[in-house]
PDB file of C-alpha atoms in Angstrom:
ATOM      1  CA  MET L   1     -14.029  10.822  24.993  1.00  0.00           C
ATOM      2  CA  THR L   2     -13.044   7.887  22.760  1.00  0.00           C
ATOM      3  CA  LYS L   3     -15.143   7.489  19.611  1.00  0.00           C
ATOM      4  CA  LEU L   4     -17.295   4.325  19.617  1.00  0.00           C
ATOM      5  CA  LEU L   5     -16.149   1.638  17.170  1.00  0.00           C
ATOM      6  CA  SER L   6     -18.535   0.846  14.331  1.00  0.00           C
ATOM      7  CA  LYS L   7     -16.636  -1.717  12.249  1.00  0.00           C
ATOM      8  CA  LEU L   8     -13.833  -3.122  14.406  1.00  0.00           C
ATOM      9  CA  THR L   9     -13.891  -4.979  17.682  1.00  0.00           C
ATOM     10  CA  LYS L  10     -12.080  -3.531  20.676  1.00  0.00           C
ATOM     11  CA  GLU L  11      -9.486  -6.313  20.316  1.00  0.00           C
ATOM     12  CA  GLN L  12      -8.839  -5.472  16.661  1.00  0.00           C
ATOM     13  CA  LYS L  13      -8.374  -1.793  17.458  1.00  0.00           C
ATOM     14  CA  GLU L  14      -5.981  -2.642  20.309  1.00  0.00           C
ATOM     15  CA  HIS L  15      -3.985  -4.934  18.012  1.00  0.00           C
ATOM     16  CA  PHE L  16      -3.568  -2.128  15.495  1.00  0.00           C
ATOM     17  CA  ASP L  17      -2.578   0.341  18.200  1.00  0.00           C
ATOM     18  CA  THR L  18       0.017  -1.959  19.785  1.00  0.00           C
ATOM     19  CA  GLU L  19       1.323  -4.037  16.845  1.00  0.00           C
ATOM     20  CA  GLY L  20       0.855  -1.484  14.049  1.00  0.00           C
ATOM     21  CA  TYR L  21      -1.384  -3.600  11.830  1.00  0.00           C
ATOM     22  CA  VAL L  22      -4.596  -5.621  11.752  1.00  0.00           C
ATOM     23  CA  ILE L  23      -6.201  -8.001   9.230  1.00  0.00           C
ATOM     24  CA  VAL L  24      -9.929  -7.567   8.578  1.00  0.00           C
ATOM     25  CA  LYS L  25     -11.960 -10.111   6.629  1.00  0.00           C
ATOM     26  CA  GLY L  26     -15.190  -9.699   4.721  1.00  0.00           C
ATOM     27  CA  LEU L  27     -14.813  -6.107   3.498  1.00  0.00           C
ATOM     28  CA  PHE L  28     -14.993  -7.140  -0.170  1.00  0.00           C
ATOM     29  CA  SER L  29     -17.634  -9.497  -1.537  1.00  0.00           C
ATOM     30  CA  GLU L  30     -16.744 -12.039  -4.204  1.00  0.00           C
ATOM     31  CA  ALA L  31     -18.674  -9.859  -6.658  1.00  0.00           C
ATOM     32  CA  ASN L  32     -16.447  -6.900  -5.688  1.00  0.00           C
ATOM     33  CA  LEU L  33     -13.329  -8.995  -6.159  1.00  0.00           C
ATOM     34  CA  ALA L  34     -14.516 -10.327  -9.526  1.00  0.00           C
ATOM     35  CA  GLU L  35     -15.022  -6.746 -10.736  1.00  0.00           C
ATOM     36  CA  ILE L  36     -11.497  -5.861  -9.606  1.00  0.00           C
ATOM     37  CA  ASP L  37     -10.178  -8.992 -11.382  1.00  0.00           C
ATOM     38  CA  GLU L  38     -11.868  -7.998 -14.643  1.00  0.00           C
ATOM     39  CA  THR L  39     -10.827  -4.349 -14.427  1.00  0.00           C
ATOM     40  CA  PHE L  40      -7.125  -4.980 -13.899  1.00  0.00           C
ATOM     41  CA  GLU L  41      -6.977  -7.842 -16.364  1.00  0.00           C
ATOM     42  CA  ALA L  42      -8.186  -5.368 -18.995  1.00  0.00           C
ATOM     43  CA  ILE L  43      -5.711  -2.707 -17.838  1.00  0.00           C
ATOM     44  CA  SER L  44      -2.838  -5.216 -18.054  1.00  0.00           C
ATOM     45  CA  HIS L  45      -3.068  -5.308 -21.869  1.00  0.00           C
ATOM     46  CA  GLN L  46      -2.954  -1.582 -22.531  1.00  0.00           C
ATOM     47  CA  PRO L  47      -0.256   0.935 -21.478  1.00  0.00           C
ATOM     48  CA  VAL L  48      -1.446   4.068 -19.701  1.00  0.00           C
ATOM     49  CA  PRO L  49       1.389   6.626 -19.946  1.00  0.00           C
ATOM     50  CA  GLY L  50       2.542   7.830 -16.552  1.00  0.00           C
ATOM     51  CA  TYR L  51       0.549   5.208 -14.659  1.00  0.00           C
ATOM     52  CA  PHE L  52       1.164   1.787 -16.221  1.00  0.00           C
ATOM     53  CA  GLU L  53       3.946   1.242 -18.745  1.00  0.00           C
ATOM     54  CA  PRO L  54       4.480  -2.476 -19.468  1.00  0.00           C
ATOM     55  CA  GLU L  55       6.859  -3.821 -22.096  1.00  0.00           C
ATOM     56  CA  LEU L  56       4.193  -5.859 -23.879  1.00  0.00           C
ATOM     57  CA  ASN L  57       6.437  -7.306 -26.598  1.00  0.00           C
ATOM     58  CA  SER L  58       9.638  -7.612 -24.605  1.00  0.00           C
ATOM     59  CA  ASP L  59      11.572 -10.860 -24.185  1.00  0.00           C
ATOM     60  CA  THR L  60      13.075  -9.637 -20.904  1.00  0.00           C
ATOM     61  CA  THR L  61      13.732 -12.133 -18.129  1.00  0.00           C
ATOM     62  CA  ASP L  62      12.315  -9.671 -15.578  1.00  0.00           C
ATOM     63  CA  PRO L  63       8.580 -10.419 -15.202  1.00  0.00           C
ATOM     64  CA  LEU L  64       8.011  -6.966 -13.703  1.00  0.00           C
ATOM     65  CA  LYS L  65       8.830  -5.412 -17.092  1.00  0.00           C
ATOM     66  CA  ARG L  66       5.700  -7.062 -18.464  1.00  0.00           C
ATOM     67  CA  TYR L  67       3.652  -6.597 -15.285  1.00  0.00           C
ATOM     68  CA  PRO L  68       4.806  -3.443 -13.459  1.00  0.00           C
ATOM     69  CA  ARG L  69       2.578  -2.070 -10.734  1.00  0.00           C
ATOM     70  CA  VAL L  70      -0.239   0.293 -11.695  1.00  0.00           C
ATOM     71  CA  MET L  71       0.155   3.668 -10.013  1.00  0.00           C
ATOM     72  CA  HIS L  72      -2.884   5.810  -9.130  1.00  0.00           C
ATOM     73  CA  PRO L  73      -5.401   3.818 -11.206  1.00  0.00           C
ATOM     74  CA  HIS L  74      -8.170   5.891  -9.584  1.00  0.00           C
ATOM     75  CA  ARG L  75      -7.001   8.810 -11.722  1.00  0.00           C
ATOM     76  CA  PHE L  76      -7.985   7.095 -14.973  1.00  0.00           C
ATOM     77  CA  ASN L  77     -10.367   4.262 -14.028  1.00  0.00           C
ATOM     78  CA  GLU L  78     -13.706   4.700 -12.269  1.00  0.00           C
ATOM     79  CA  THR L  79     -13.794   1.150 -10.859  1.00  0.00           C
ATOM     80  CA  ALA L  80     -10.443   1.709  -9.156  1.00  0.00           C
ATOM     81  CA  LYS L  81     -11.721   4.993  -7.717  1.00  0.00           C
ATOM     82  CA  THR L  82     -14.903   3.286  -6.495  1.00  0.00           C
ATOM     83  CA  TYR L  83     -12.927   0.677  -4.566  1.00  0.00           C
ATOM     84  CA  MET L  84     -10.412   3.210  -3.250  1.00  0.00           C
ATOM     85  CA  LEU L  85     -13.502   4.813  -1.672  1.00  0.00           C
ATOM     86  CA  HIS L  86     -15.081   1.467  -0.702  1.00  0.00           C
ATOM     87  CA  GLN L  87     -17.371   2.270   2.216  1.00  0.00           C
ATOM     88  CA  PRO L  88     -16.508  -0.775   4.404  1.00  0.00           C
ATOM     89  CA  VAL L  89     -12.805   0.132   4.148  1.00  0.00           C
ATOM     90  CA  LEU L  90     -13.508   3.775   5.017  1.00  0.00           C
ATOM     91  CA  GLU L  91     -15.525   2.635   8.054  1.00  0.00           C
ATOM     92  CA  VAL L  92     -12.562   0.622   9.368  1.00  0.00           C
ATOM     93  CA  LEU L  93     -10.277   3.603   8.770  1.00  0.00           C
ATOM     94  CA  ALA L  94     -12.660   5.847  10.706  1.00  0.00           C
ATOM     95  CA  ASP L  95     -12.308   3.435  13.638  1.00  0.00           C
ATOM     96  CA  LEU L  96      -8.514   3.444  13.348  1.00  0.00           C
ATOM     97  CA  TYR L  97      -8.160   7.201  12.970  1.00  0.00           C
ATOM     98  CA  GLU L  98     -11.095   8.048  15.242  1.00  0.00           C
ATOM     99  CA  GLU L  99     -12.027  10.549  12.544  1.00  0.00           C
ATOM    100  CA  GLU L 100     -12.757  10.653   8.817  1.00  0.00           C
ATOM    101  CA  ALA L 101     -10.189   9.207   6.391  1.00  0.00           C
ATOM    102  CA  LEU L 102      -9.121  10.884   3.138  1.00  0.00           C
ATOM    103  CA  ALA L 103      -8.028   8.708   0.189  1.00  0.00           C
ATOM    104  CA  ALA L 104      -4.582   9.674  -1.131  1.00  0.00           C
ATOM    105  CA  GLN L 105      -3.362   6.875  -3.392  1.00  0.00           C
ATOM    106  CA  SER L 106      -4.324   3.666  -5.154  1.00  0.00           C
ATOM    107  CA  MET L 107      -2.032   0.989  -6.596  1.00  0.00           C
ATOM    108  CA  PHE L 108      -2.385  -2.456  -8.127  1.00  0.00           C
ATOM    109  CA  TYR L 109       0.389  -5.060  -8.013  1.00  0.00           C
ATOM    110  CA  TYR L 110       0.289  -8.075 -10.346  1.00  0.00           C
ATOM    111  CA  LYS L 111       3.471  -9.657  -8.955  1.00  0.00           C
ATOM    112  CA  PRO L 112       3.782 -12.552 -11.415  1.00  0.00           C
ATOM    113  CA  PRO L 113       5.839 -15.709 -10.764  1.00  0.00           C
ATOM    114  CA  GLY L 114       9.552 -14.965 -10.386  1.00  0.00           C
ATOM    115  CA  SER L 115       9.074 -11.299  -9.446  1.00  0.00           C
ATOM    116  CA  ARG L 116      11.408  -9.622  -7.002  1.00  0.00           C
ATOM    117  CA  GLY L 117       9.965  -8.449  -3.695  1.00  0.00           C
ATOM    118  CA  GLN L 118      10.046  -5.015  -2.109  1.00  0.00           C
ATOM    119  CA  ALA L 119      12.668  -4.205   0.515  1.00  0.00           C
ATOM    120  CA  LEU L 120      11.576  -3.218   4.008  1.00  0.00           C
ATOM    121  CA  HIS L 121      10.411   0.406   4.127  1.00  0.00           C
ATOM    122  CA  GLN L 122       8.011   2.858   5.807  1.00  0.00           C
ATOM    123  CA  ASP L 123       5.121   4.409   3.893  1.00  0.00           C
ATOM    124  CA  ASN L 124       5.016   7.802   5.573  1.00  0.00           C
ATOM    125  CA  PHE L 125       8.586   8.439   4.431  1.00  0.00           C
ATOM    126  CA  TYR L 126       6.947   8.944   1.015  1.00  0.00           C
ATOM    127  CA  LEU L 127       3.494  10.328   1.816  1.00  0.00           C
ATOM    128  CA  GLN L 128       4.712  12.734   4.527  1.00  0.00           C
ATOM    129  CA  VAL L 129       1.287  13.104   6.141  1.00  0.00           C
ATOM    130  CA  GLU L 130       1.390  15.699   8.939  1.00  0.00           C
ATOM    131  CA  PRO L 131       0.060  16.015  11.548  1.00  0.00           C
ATOM    132  CA  GLY L 132      -1.046  12.422  11.955  1.00  0.00           C
ATOM    133  CA  ASN L 133      -0.043   9.569   9.690  1.00  0.00           C
ATOM    134  CA  CYS L 134      -0.975   7.597   6.609  1.00  0.00           C
ATOM    135  CA  ILE L 135      -2.601   4.169   6.849  1.00  0.00           C
ATOM    136  CA  ALA L 136      -2.437   1.529   4.114  1.00  0.00           C
ATOM    137  CA  ALA L 137      -5.313  -0.770   3.211  1.00  0.00           C
ATOM    138  CA  TRP L 138      -3.674  -3.746   1.462  1.00  0.00           C
ATOM    139  CA  THR L 139      -6.268  -6.045  -0.145  1.00  0.00           C
ATOM    140  CA  ALA L 140      -5.221  -9.535  -1.220  1.00  0.00           C
ATOM    141  CA  ILE L 141      -6.736 -10.189  -4.642  1.00  0.00           C
ATOM    142  CA  ASP L 142      -4.904 -13.526  -4.669  1.00  0.00           C
ATOM    143  CA  ALA L 143      -4.088 -15.511  -1.549  1.00  0.00           C
ATOM    144  CA  ALA L 144      -0.687 -14.299  -0.309  1.00  0.00           C
ATOM    145  CA  ASP L 145       1.907 -16.396   1.512  1.00  0.00           C
ATOM    146  CA  GLU L 146       5.654 -16.894   1.837  1.00  0.00           C
ATOM    147  CA  GLU L 147       5.906 -18.749  -1.485  1.00  0.00           C
ATOM    148  CA  ASN L 148       4.218 -16.269  -3.830  1.00  0.00           C
ATOM    149  CA  GLY L 149       5.625 -13.089  -2.325  1.00  0.00           C
ATOM    150  CA  GLY L 150       3.320 -12.237   0.544  1.00  0.00           C
ATOM    151  CA  LEU L 151       3.827  -9.271   2.816  1.00  0.00           C
ATOM    152  CA  LEU L 152       6.323  -9.016   5.673  1.00  0.00           C
ATOM    153  CA  VAL L 153       5.771  -6.777   8.698  1.00  0.00           C
ATOM    154  CA  VAL L 154       7.967  -5.862  11.642  1.00  0.00           C
ATOM    155  CA  PRO L 155       5.482  -5.744  14.555  1.00  0.00           C
ATOM    156  CA  LYS L 156       5.506  -2.825  16.976  1.00  0.00           C
ATOM    157  CA  THR L 157       7.554  -0.579  14.682  1.00  0.00           C
ATOM    158  CA  ASN L 158       4.516   1.684  14.323  1.00  0.00           C
ATOM    159  CA  ASP L 159       6.137   3.750  17.089  1.00  0.00           C
ATOM    160  CA  TYR L 160       9.530   3.699  15.364  1.00  0.00           C
ATOM    161  CA  GLU L 161      10.514   7.056  13.900  1.00  0.00           C
ATOM    162  CA  ILE L 162      10.612   7.511  10.125  1.00  0.00           C
ATOM    163  CA  SER L 163      14.171   6.660   9.089  1.00  0.00           C
ATOM    164  CA  CYS L 164      16.427   7.700   6.258  1.00  0.00           C
ATOM    165  CA  PRO L 165      16.737   4.445   4.264  1.00  0.00           C
ATOM    166  CA  ASP L 166      19.789   2.562   3.082  1.00  0.00           C
ATOM    167  CA  ILE L 167      20.184   1.156  -0.449  1.00  0.00           C
ATOM    168  CA  ALA L 168      18.288  -2.078  -1.081  1.00  0.00           C
ATOM    169  CA  ASP L 169      19.617  -5.231  -2.752  1.00  0.00           C
ATOM    170  CA  SER L 170      18.469  -4.813  -6.363  1.00  0.00           C
ATOM    171  CA  LYS L 171      18.634  -8.574  -6.940  1.00  0.00           C
ATOM    172  CA  GLU L 172      15.833  -9.104  -4.431  1.00  0.00           C
ATOM    173  CA  SER L 173      13.979  -5.769  -4.410  1.00  0.00           C
ATOM    174  CA  PHE L 174      12.501  -3.825  -7.317  1.00  0.00           C
ATOM    175  CA  THR L 175      12.667  -0.639  -5.192  1.00  0.00           C
ATOM    176  CA  THR L 176      15.850   1.097  -4.075  1.00  0.00           C
ATOM    177  CA  HIS L 177      15.233   1.815  -0.378  1.00  0.00           C
ATOM    178  CA  TYR L 178      15.770  -0.413   2.660  1.00  0.00           C
ATOM    179  CA  VAL L 179      15.004   0.356   6.297  1.00  0.00           C
ATOM    180  CA  LYS L 180      16.782  -1.849   8.799  1.00  0.00           C
ATOM    181  CA  PRO L 181      14.539  -3.076  11.633  1.00  0.00           C
ATOM    182  CA  PRO L 182      15.454  -2.092  15.184  1.00  0.00           C
ATOM    183  CA  LYS L 183      17.642  -4.467  17.164  1.00  0.00           C
ATOM    184  CA  ASP L 184      15.797  -7.605  18.346  1.00  0.00           C
ATOM    185  CA  GLU L 185      12.829  -6.915  16.027  1.00  0.00           C
ATOM    186  CA  LYS L 186      12.325  -9.247  13.046  1.00  0.00           C
ATOM    187  CA  ALA L 187      10.109  -9.247   9.971  1.00  0.00           C
ATOM    188  CA  MET L 188       7.339 -11.838  10.047  1.00  0.00           C
ATOM    189  CA  PRO L 189       5.137 -13.119   7.205  1.00  0.00           C
ATOM    190  CA  VAL L 190       1.493 -12.137   6.924  1.00  0.00           C
ATOM    191  CA  VAL L 191      -0.528 -14.970   5.379  1.00  0.00           C
ATOM    192  CA  MET L 192      -3.723 -13.717   3.748  1.00  0.00           C
ATOM    193  CA  ALA L 193      -6.679 -15.246   1.950  1.00  0.00           C
ATOM    194  CA  ARG L 194      -8.254 -13.697  -1.141  1.00  0.00           C
ATOM    195  CA  GLY L 195     -10.283 -10.695  -0.017  1.00  0.00           C
ATOM    196  CA  ASP L 196      -8.508 -10.151   3.311  1.00  0.00           C
ATOM    197  CA  VAL L 197      -7.517  -6.531   3.994  1.00  0.00           C
ATOM    198  CA  LEU L 198      -4.410  -5.676   5.983  1.00  0.00           C
ATOM    199  CA  PHE L 199      -4.405  -2.206   7.534  1.00  0.00           C
ATOM    200  CA  PHE L 200      -1.088  -0.842   8.774  1.00  0.00           C
ATOM    201  CA  ASN L 201       0.384   2.331  10.207  1.00  0.00           C
ATOM    202  CA  GLY L 202       2.580   4.571   8.043  1.00  0.00           C
ATOM    203  CA  ASN L 203       5.608   4.108  10.323  1.00  0.00           C
ATOM    204  CA  LEU L 204       5.394   0.297  10.368  1.00  0.00           C
ATOM    205  CA  ILE L 205       8.407  -1.310   8.695  1.00  0.00           C
ATOM    206  CA  HIS L 206       7.189  -3.738   6.031  1.00  0.00           C
ATOM    207  CA  GLY L 207       8.097  -5.241   2.666  1.00  0.00           C
ATOM    208  CA  SER L 208       7.595  -8.431   0.707  1.00  0.00           C
ATOM    209  CA  TYR L 209       9.202 -11.657  -0.416  1.00  0.00           C
ATOM    210  CA  ARG L 210      10.191 -12.611  -3.945  1.00  0.00           C
ATOM    211  CA  ASN L 211       7.488 -14.641  -5.703  1.00  0.00           C
ATOM    212  CA  LYS L 212       9.183 -18.042  -5.750  1.00  0.00           C
ATOM    213  CA  THR L 213       6.352 -19.902  -7.491  1.00  0.00           C
ATOM    214  CA  LYS L 214       6.208 -20.874 -11.153  1.00  0.00           C
ATOM    215  CA  ASP L 215       2.482 -20.456 -11.673  1.00  0.00           C
ATOM    216  CA  ARG L 216       0.928 -18.166  -9.021  1.00  0.00           C
ATOM    217  CA  PHE L 217       0.448 -14.415  -9.240  1.00  0.00           C
ATOM    218  CA  ARG L 218       0.154 -12.393  -6.027  1.00  0.00           C
ATOM    219  CA  ARG L 219      -2.171  -9.600  -7.036  1.00  0.00           C
ATOM    220  CA  ALA L 220      -3.002  -6.875  -4.538  1.00  0.00           C
ATOM    221  CA  PHE L 221      -5.052  -3.673  -4.547  1.00  0.00           C
ATOM    222  CA  ILE L 222      -3.422  -1.186  -2.203  1.00  0.00           C
ATOM    223  CA  CYS L 223      -4.619   2.244  -1.130  1.00  0.00           C
ATOM    224  CA  HIS L 224      -3.192   4.839   1.223  1.00  0.00           C
ATOM    225  CA  TYR L 225      -5.172   7.248   3.340  1.00  0.00           C
ATOM    226  CA  ALA L 226      -4.626  10.297   5.554  1.00  0.00           C
ATOM    227  CA  ASN L 227      -6.527  11.502   8.593  1.00  0.00           C
ATOM    228  CA  ALA L 228      -8.929  14.363   7.831  1.00  0.00           C
ATOM    229  CA  SER L 229      -7.207  16.582  10.416  1.00  0.00           C
ATOM    230  CA  ALA L 230      -3.907  16.400   8.495  1.00  0.00           C
ATOM    231  CA  THR L 231      -2.836  19.639   6.868  1.00  0.00           C
ATOM    232  CA  HIS L 232       0.165  18.533   4.747  1.00  0.00           C
ATOM    233  CA  ILE L 233       1.122  15.688   2.399  1.00  0.00           C
ATOM    234  CA  SER L 234       3.711  15.102  -0.332  1.00  0.00           C
ATOM    235  CA  ASN L 235       2.717  16.698  -3.645  1.00  0.00           C
ATOM    236  CA  HIS L 236       2.599  13.334  -5.447  1.00  0.00           C
ATOM    237  CA  TYR L 237      -0.517  12.306  -3.517  1.00  0.00           C
ATOM    238  CA  ARG L 238      -2.662  15.374  -4.163  1.00  0.00           C
ATOM    239  CA  PRO L 239      -5.586  15.769  -4.496  1.00  0.00           C
ATOM    240  CA  LEU L 240      -7.108  13.517  -1.846  1.00  0.00           C
ATOM    241  CA  TYR L 241     -10.751  12.449  -1.760  1.00  0.00           C
ATOM    242  CA  ARG L 242     -13.538  12.231   0.773  1.00  0.00           C
ATOM    243  CA  GLY L 243     -15.749   9.178   0.783  1.00  0.00           C
ATOM    244  CA  ASN L 244     -18.301  10.906  -1.472  1.00  0.00           C
ATOM    245  CA  GLY L 245     -15.641  11.562  -4.118  1.00  0.00           C
ATOM    246  CA  GLU L 246     -15.175  15.233  -3.261  1.00  0.00           C
ATOM    247  CA  PRO L 247     -11.525  16.284  -3.817  1.00  0.00           C
ATOM    248  CA  VAL L 248      -9.561  17.758  -0.922  1.00  0.00           C
ATOM    249  CA  SER L 249      -6.331  19.696  -1.443  1.00  0.00           C
ATOM    250  CA  LEU L 250      -3.961  19.516   1.533  1.00  0.00           C
ATOM    251  CA  GLU L 251      -0.892  21.726   1.580  1.00  0.00           C
ATOM    252  CA  ILE L 252       2.331  20.415   0.064  1.00  0.00           C
ATOM    253  CA  ASN L 253       4.681  19.207   2.787  1.00  0.00           C
ATOM    254  CA  PRO L 254       7.883  21.273   2.423  1.00  0.00           C
ATOM    255  CA  SER L 255       9.881  19.052   4.780  1.00  0.00           C
ATOM    256  CA  GLY L 256      12.925  17.250   3.476  1.00  0.00           C
ATOM    257  CA  GLY L 257      12.161  14.424   5.876  1.00  0.00           C
ATOM    258  CA  PRO L 258      14.738  12.480   7.889  1.00  0.00           C
ATOM    259  CA  CYS L 259      17.284  12.533   5.053  1.00  0.00           C
ATOM    260  CA  GLY L 260      17.284  16.284   4.497  1.00  0.00           C
ATOM    261  CA  GLU L 261      16.238  18.108   1.362  1.00  0.00           C
ATOM    262  CA  GLU L 262      19.165  16.936  -0.747  1.00  0.00           C
ATOM    263  CA  PHE L 263      18.108  13.294  -0.528  1.00  0.00           C
ATOM    264  CA  GLU L 264      16.425  11.900  -3.652  1.00  0.00           C
ATOM    265  CA  ASN L 265      13.074  10.776  -2.260  1.00  0.00           C
ATOM    266  CA  VAL L 266      12.377   8.352  -5.096  1.00  0.00           C
ATOM    267  CA  TYR L 267       8.767   8.465  -6.213  1.00  0.00           C
ATOM    268  CA  PRO L 268       6.523   6.663  -6.811  1.00  0.00           C
ATOM    269  CA  HIS L 269       6.185   4.573  -3.689  1.00  0.00           C
TER     270      HIS L 269
END
């Protein structure tokens, strides 16, 4: 018997199931977003070894040296942990999974003007959630579009197997992996307003544009989740958390993935 939806419409759930992604509005209030603004503005001025290591006094021409992404902010900041476990997001995930979701990762991207994008890739190549899959909840803290480096998705690749990636173009991507879309499938832009949340399947091929603007950041708060019935995940994402903050320790996934165990599975994602 199919679980009744509590947060999504039937049409939204069908779109996620067939296309691999869905945008949901209204999950964060303006007060929520303002608190996220304030929190990550404060973080941006202070290195946190292992999680956020900006070159504060560098004259580099690479804006990502000054504003790298923040990895796992929930491990050192309570506000980040609160919003990783944001109840409205967990309710959508429960609809998508048809069971409880476990929080595995948080990230914050500043993506200042001039920043490179991220080459097309698949999230579950890194998280290695089994059985089941990871789902991303990608929250636009700034409006995101083709000009300031918004997200790209390749629809319907949620059923595409996890692939061993090629090497990305380092002039356009700050990450090293690239997954080529299947024949006849193309990446399309996802235009989002501040506060919109994009949910997408861990197999969906996605990436982002370069930020071509001179004066617009493209900040995003991004979290990854696993289904509660999963038993294994990559070690880098342990422990996971239930919605009440209780830690959950899944087994380490020993699989080498589609590239075999000799492949350097570059972390962090």
